[in-house]
Short mmCIF file of C-alpha atoms in Angstrom, two decimals:
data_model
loop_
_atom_site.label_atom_id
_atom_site.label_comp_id
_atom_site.label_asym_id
_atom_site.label_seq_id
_atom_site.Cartn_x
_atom_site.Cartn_y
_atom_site.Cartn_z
CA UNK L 19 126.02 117.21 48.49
CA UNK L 20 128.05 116.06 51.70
CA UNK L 21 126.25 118.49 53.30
CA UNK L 22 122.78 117.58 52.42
CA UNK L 23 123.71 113.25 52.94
CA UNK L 24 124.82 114.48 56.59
CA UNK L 25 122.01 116.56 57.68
CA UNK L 26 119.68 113.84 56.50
CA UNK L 27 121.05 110.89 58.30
CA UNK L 28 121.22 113.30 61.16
CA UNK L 29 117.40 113.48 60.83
CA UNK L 30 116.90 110.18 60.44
CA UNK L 31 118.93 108.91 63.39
CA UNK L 32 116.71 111.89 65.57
CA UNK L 33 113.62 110.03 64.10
CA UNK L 34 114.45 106.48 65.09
CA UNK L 35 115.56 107.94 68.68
CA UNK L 36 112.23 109.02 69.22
CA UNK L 37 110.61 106.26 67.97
CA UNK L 38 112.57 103.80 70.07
CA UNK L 39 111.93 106.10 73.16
CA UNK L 40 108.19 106.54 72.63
CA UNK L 41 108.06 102.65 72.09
CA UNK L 42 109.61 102.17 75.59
CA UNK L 43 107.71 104.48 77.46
CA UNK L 44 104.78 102.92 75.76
CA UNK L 45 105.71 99.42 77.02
CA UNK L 46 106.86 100.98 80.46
CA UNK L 47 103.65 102.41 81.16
CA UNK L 48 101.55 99.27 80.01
CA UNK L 49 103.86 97.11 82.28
CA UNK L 50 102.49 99.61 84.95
CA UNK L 51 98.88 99.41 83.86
CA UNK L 52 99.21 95.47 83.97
CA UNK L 53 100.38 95.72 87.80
CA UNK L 54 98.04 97.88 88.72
CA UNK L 55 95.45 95.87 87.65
CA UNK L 56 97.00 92.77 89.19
CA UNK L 57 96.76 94.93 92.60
CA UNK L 58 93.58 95.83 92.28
CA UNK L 59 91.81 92.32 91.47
CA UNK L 60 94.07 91.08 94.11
CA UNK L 61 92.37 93.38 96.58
CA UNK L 62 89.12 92.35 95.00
CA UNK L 63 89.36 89.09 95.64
CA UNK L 64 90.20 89.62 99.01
CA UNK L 65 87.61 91.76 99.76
CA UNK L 66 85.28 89.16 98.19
CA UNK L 67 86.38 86.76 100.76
CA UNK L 68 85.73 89.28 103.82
CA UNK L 69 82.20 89.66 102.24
CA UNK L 70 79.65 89.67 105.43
CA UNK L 71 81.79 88.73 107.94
CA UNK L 72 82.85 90.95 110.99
CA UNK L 73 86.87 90.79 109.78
CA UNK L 74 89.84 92.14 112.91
CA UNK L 75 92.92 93.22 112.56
CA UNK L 76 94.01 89.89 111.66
CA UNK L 77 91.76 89.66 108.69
CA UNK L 78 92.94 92.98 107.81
CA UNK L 79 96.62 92.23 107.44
CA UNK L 80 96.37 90.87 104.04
CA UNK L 81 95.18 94.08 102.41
CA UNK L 82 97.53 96.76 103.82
CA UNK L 83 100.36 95.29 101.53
CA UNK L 84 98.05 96.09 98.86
CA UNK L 85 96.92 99.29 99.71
CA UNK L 86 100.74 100.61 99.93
CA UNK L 87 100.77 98.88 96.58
CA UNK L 88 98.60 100.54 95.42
CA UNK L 89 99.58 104.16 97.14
CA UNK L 90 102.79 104.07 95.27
CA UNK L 91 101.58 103.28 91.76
CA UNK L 92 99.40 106.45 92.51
CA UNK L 93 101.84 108.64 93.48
CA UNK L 94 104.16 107.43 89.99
CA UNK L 95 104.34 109.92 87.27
CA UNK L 96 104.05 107.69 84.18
CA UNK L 97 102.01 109.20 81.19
CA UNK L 98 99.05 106.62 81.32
CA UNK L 99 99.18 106.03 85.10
CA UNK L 100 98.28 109.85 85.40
CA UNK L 101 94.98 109.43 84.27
CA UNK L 102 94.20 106.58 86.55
CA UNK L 103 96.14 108.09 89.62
CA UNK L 104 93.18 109.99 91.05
CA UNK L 105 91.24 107.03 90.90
CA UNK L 106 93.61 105.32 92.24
CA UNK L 107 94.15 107.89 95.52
CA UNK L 108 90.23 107.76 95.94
CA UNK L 109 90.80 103.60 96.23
CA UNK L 110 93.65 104.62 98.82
CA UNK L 111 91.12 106.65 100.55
CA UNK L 112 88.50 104.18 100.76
CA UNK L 113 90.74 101.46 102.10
CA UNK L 114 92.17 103.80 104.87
CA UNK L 115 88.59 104.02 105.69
CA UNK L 116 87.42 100.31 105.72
CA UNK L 117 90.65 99.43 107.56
CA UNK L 118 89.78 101.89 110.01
CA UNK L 119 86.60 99.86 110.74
CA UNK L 120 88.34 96.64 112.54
CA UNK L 121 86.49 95.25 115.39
CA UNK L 122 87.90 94.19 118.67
CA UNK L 123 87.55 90.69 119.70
CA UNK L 124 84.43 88.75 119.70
CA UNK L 125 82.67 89.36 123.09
CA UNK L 126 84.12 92.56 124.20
CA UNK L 127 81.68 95.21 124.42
CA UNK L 128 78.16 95.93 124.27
CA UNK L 129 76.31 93.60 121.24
CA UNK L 130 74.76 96.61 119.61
CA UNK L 131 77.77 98.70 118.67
CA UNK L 132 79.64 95.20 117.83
CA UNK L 133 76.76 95.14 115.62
CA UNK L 134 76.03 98.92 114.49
CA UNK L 135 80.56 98.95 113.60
CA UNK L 136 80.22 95.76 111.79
CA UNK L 137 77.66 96.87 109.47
CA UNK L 138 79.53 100.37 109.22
CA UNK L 139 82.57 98.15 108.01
CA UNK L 140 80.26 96.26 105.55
CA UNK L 141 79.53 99.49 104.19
CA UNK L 142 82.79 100.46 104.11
CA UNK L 143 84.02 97.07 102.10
CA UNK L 144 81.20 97.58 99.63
CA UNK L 145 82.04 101.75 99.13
CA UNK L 146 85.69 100.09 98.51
CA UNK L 147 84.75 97.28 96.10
CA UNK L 148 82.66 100.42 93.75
CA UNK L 149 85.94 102.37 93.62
CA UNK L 150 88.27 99.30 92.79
CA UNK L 151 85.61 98.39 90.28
CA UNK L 152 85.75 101.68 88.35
CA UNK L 153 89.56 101.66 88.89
CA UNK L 154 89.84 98.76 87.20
CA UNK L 155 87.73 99.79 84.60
CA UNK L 156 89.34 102.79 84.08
CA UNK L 157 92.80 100.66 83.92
CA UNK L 158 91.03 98.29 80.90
CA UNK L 159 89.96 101.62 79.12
CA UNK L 160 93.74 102.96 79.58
CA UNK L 161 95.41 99.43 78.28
CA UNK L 162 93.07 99.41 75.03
CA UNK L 163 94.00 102.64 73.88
#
């Protein structure tokens, strides 16, 4: 009878244990998911504000905080944020790119490539926006489930 009392309670102390511990990692990873997203329409918005406008390095500096941001909550290992982590590299890779488009001060240079790199960097910002978008959708599937 002693016996059967203590293997029960053993079991049921094992059962709560997991429960609490699948509860936090549950609440750990949508903590992630909610910072993630708060990068991402961060970078959105700033993106939004560089919209058609030749931007320089100075413009730039904003976003590289994000886009380390960003890199590191890729490279975590949490259960949910491995499903958006690819996505999240591929946003990394896009911003490498765009940043990689500044343009040297106004006046320096021949007009046409000023002009041919600026619209290469509009491209860029808009290839970046598409990725963030999915990201971010990807991120509202992940938190709903």
């Amino acid at each position: 009878m002693t016996l059967t009392i203590s293997v029960l309670t053993y079991r049921h102390g094992l059962r709560l244990y997991r429960w609490n511990r699948d509860n936090r990692r549950a609440d750990q990873n949508a903590q992630d998911l909610t910072d993630v997203d708060a990068y991402l329409r961060q970078a959105q918005q700033k993106l939004c504000e560089l919209a058609q406008t030749p931007s320089s390095v100075d413009d730039f500096a904003p976003l590289r905080p994000l886009r380390h941001l960003i890199s590191n909550s890729a490279d975590q290992s949490a259960d949910q944020l491995h499903a958006i982590s690819g996505k999240l590299r591929e946003v990394v890779q896009r911003f490498d790119s765009y940043l990689a488009t500044e343009l040297t001060a106004p006046g320096v240079g021949d007009q046409r490539l000023q002009l041919r790199r600026a619209m290469q960097q509009e491209y860029a910002r808009t290839q970046l926006q598409a990725v963030i978008t999915k990201a971010q959708q990807t991120s509202r599937t992940l938190r709903r489930v």
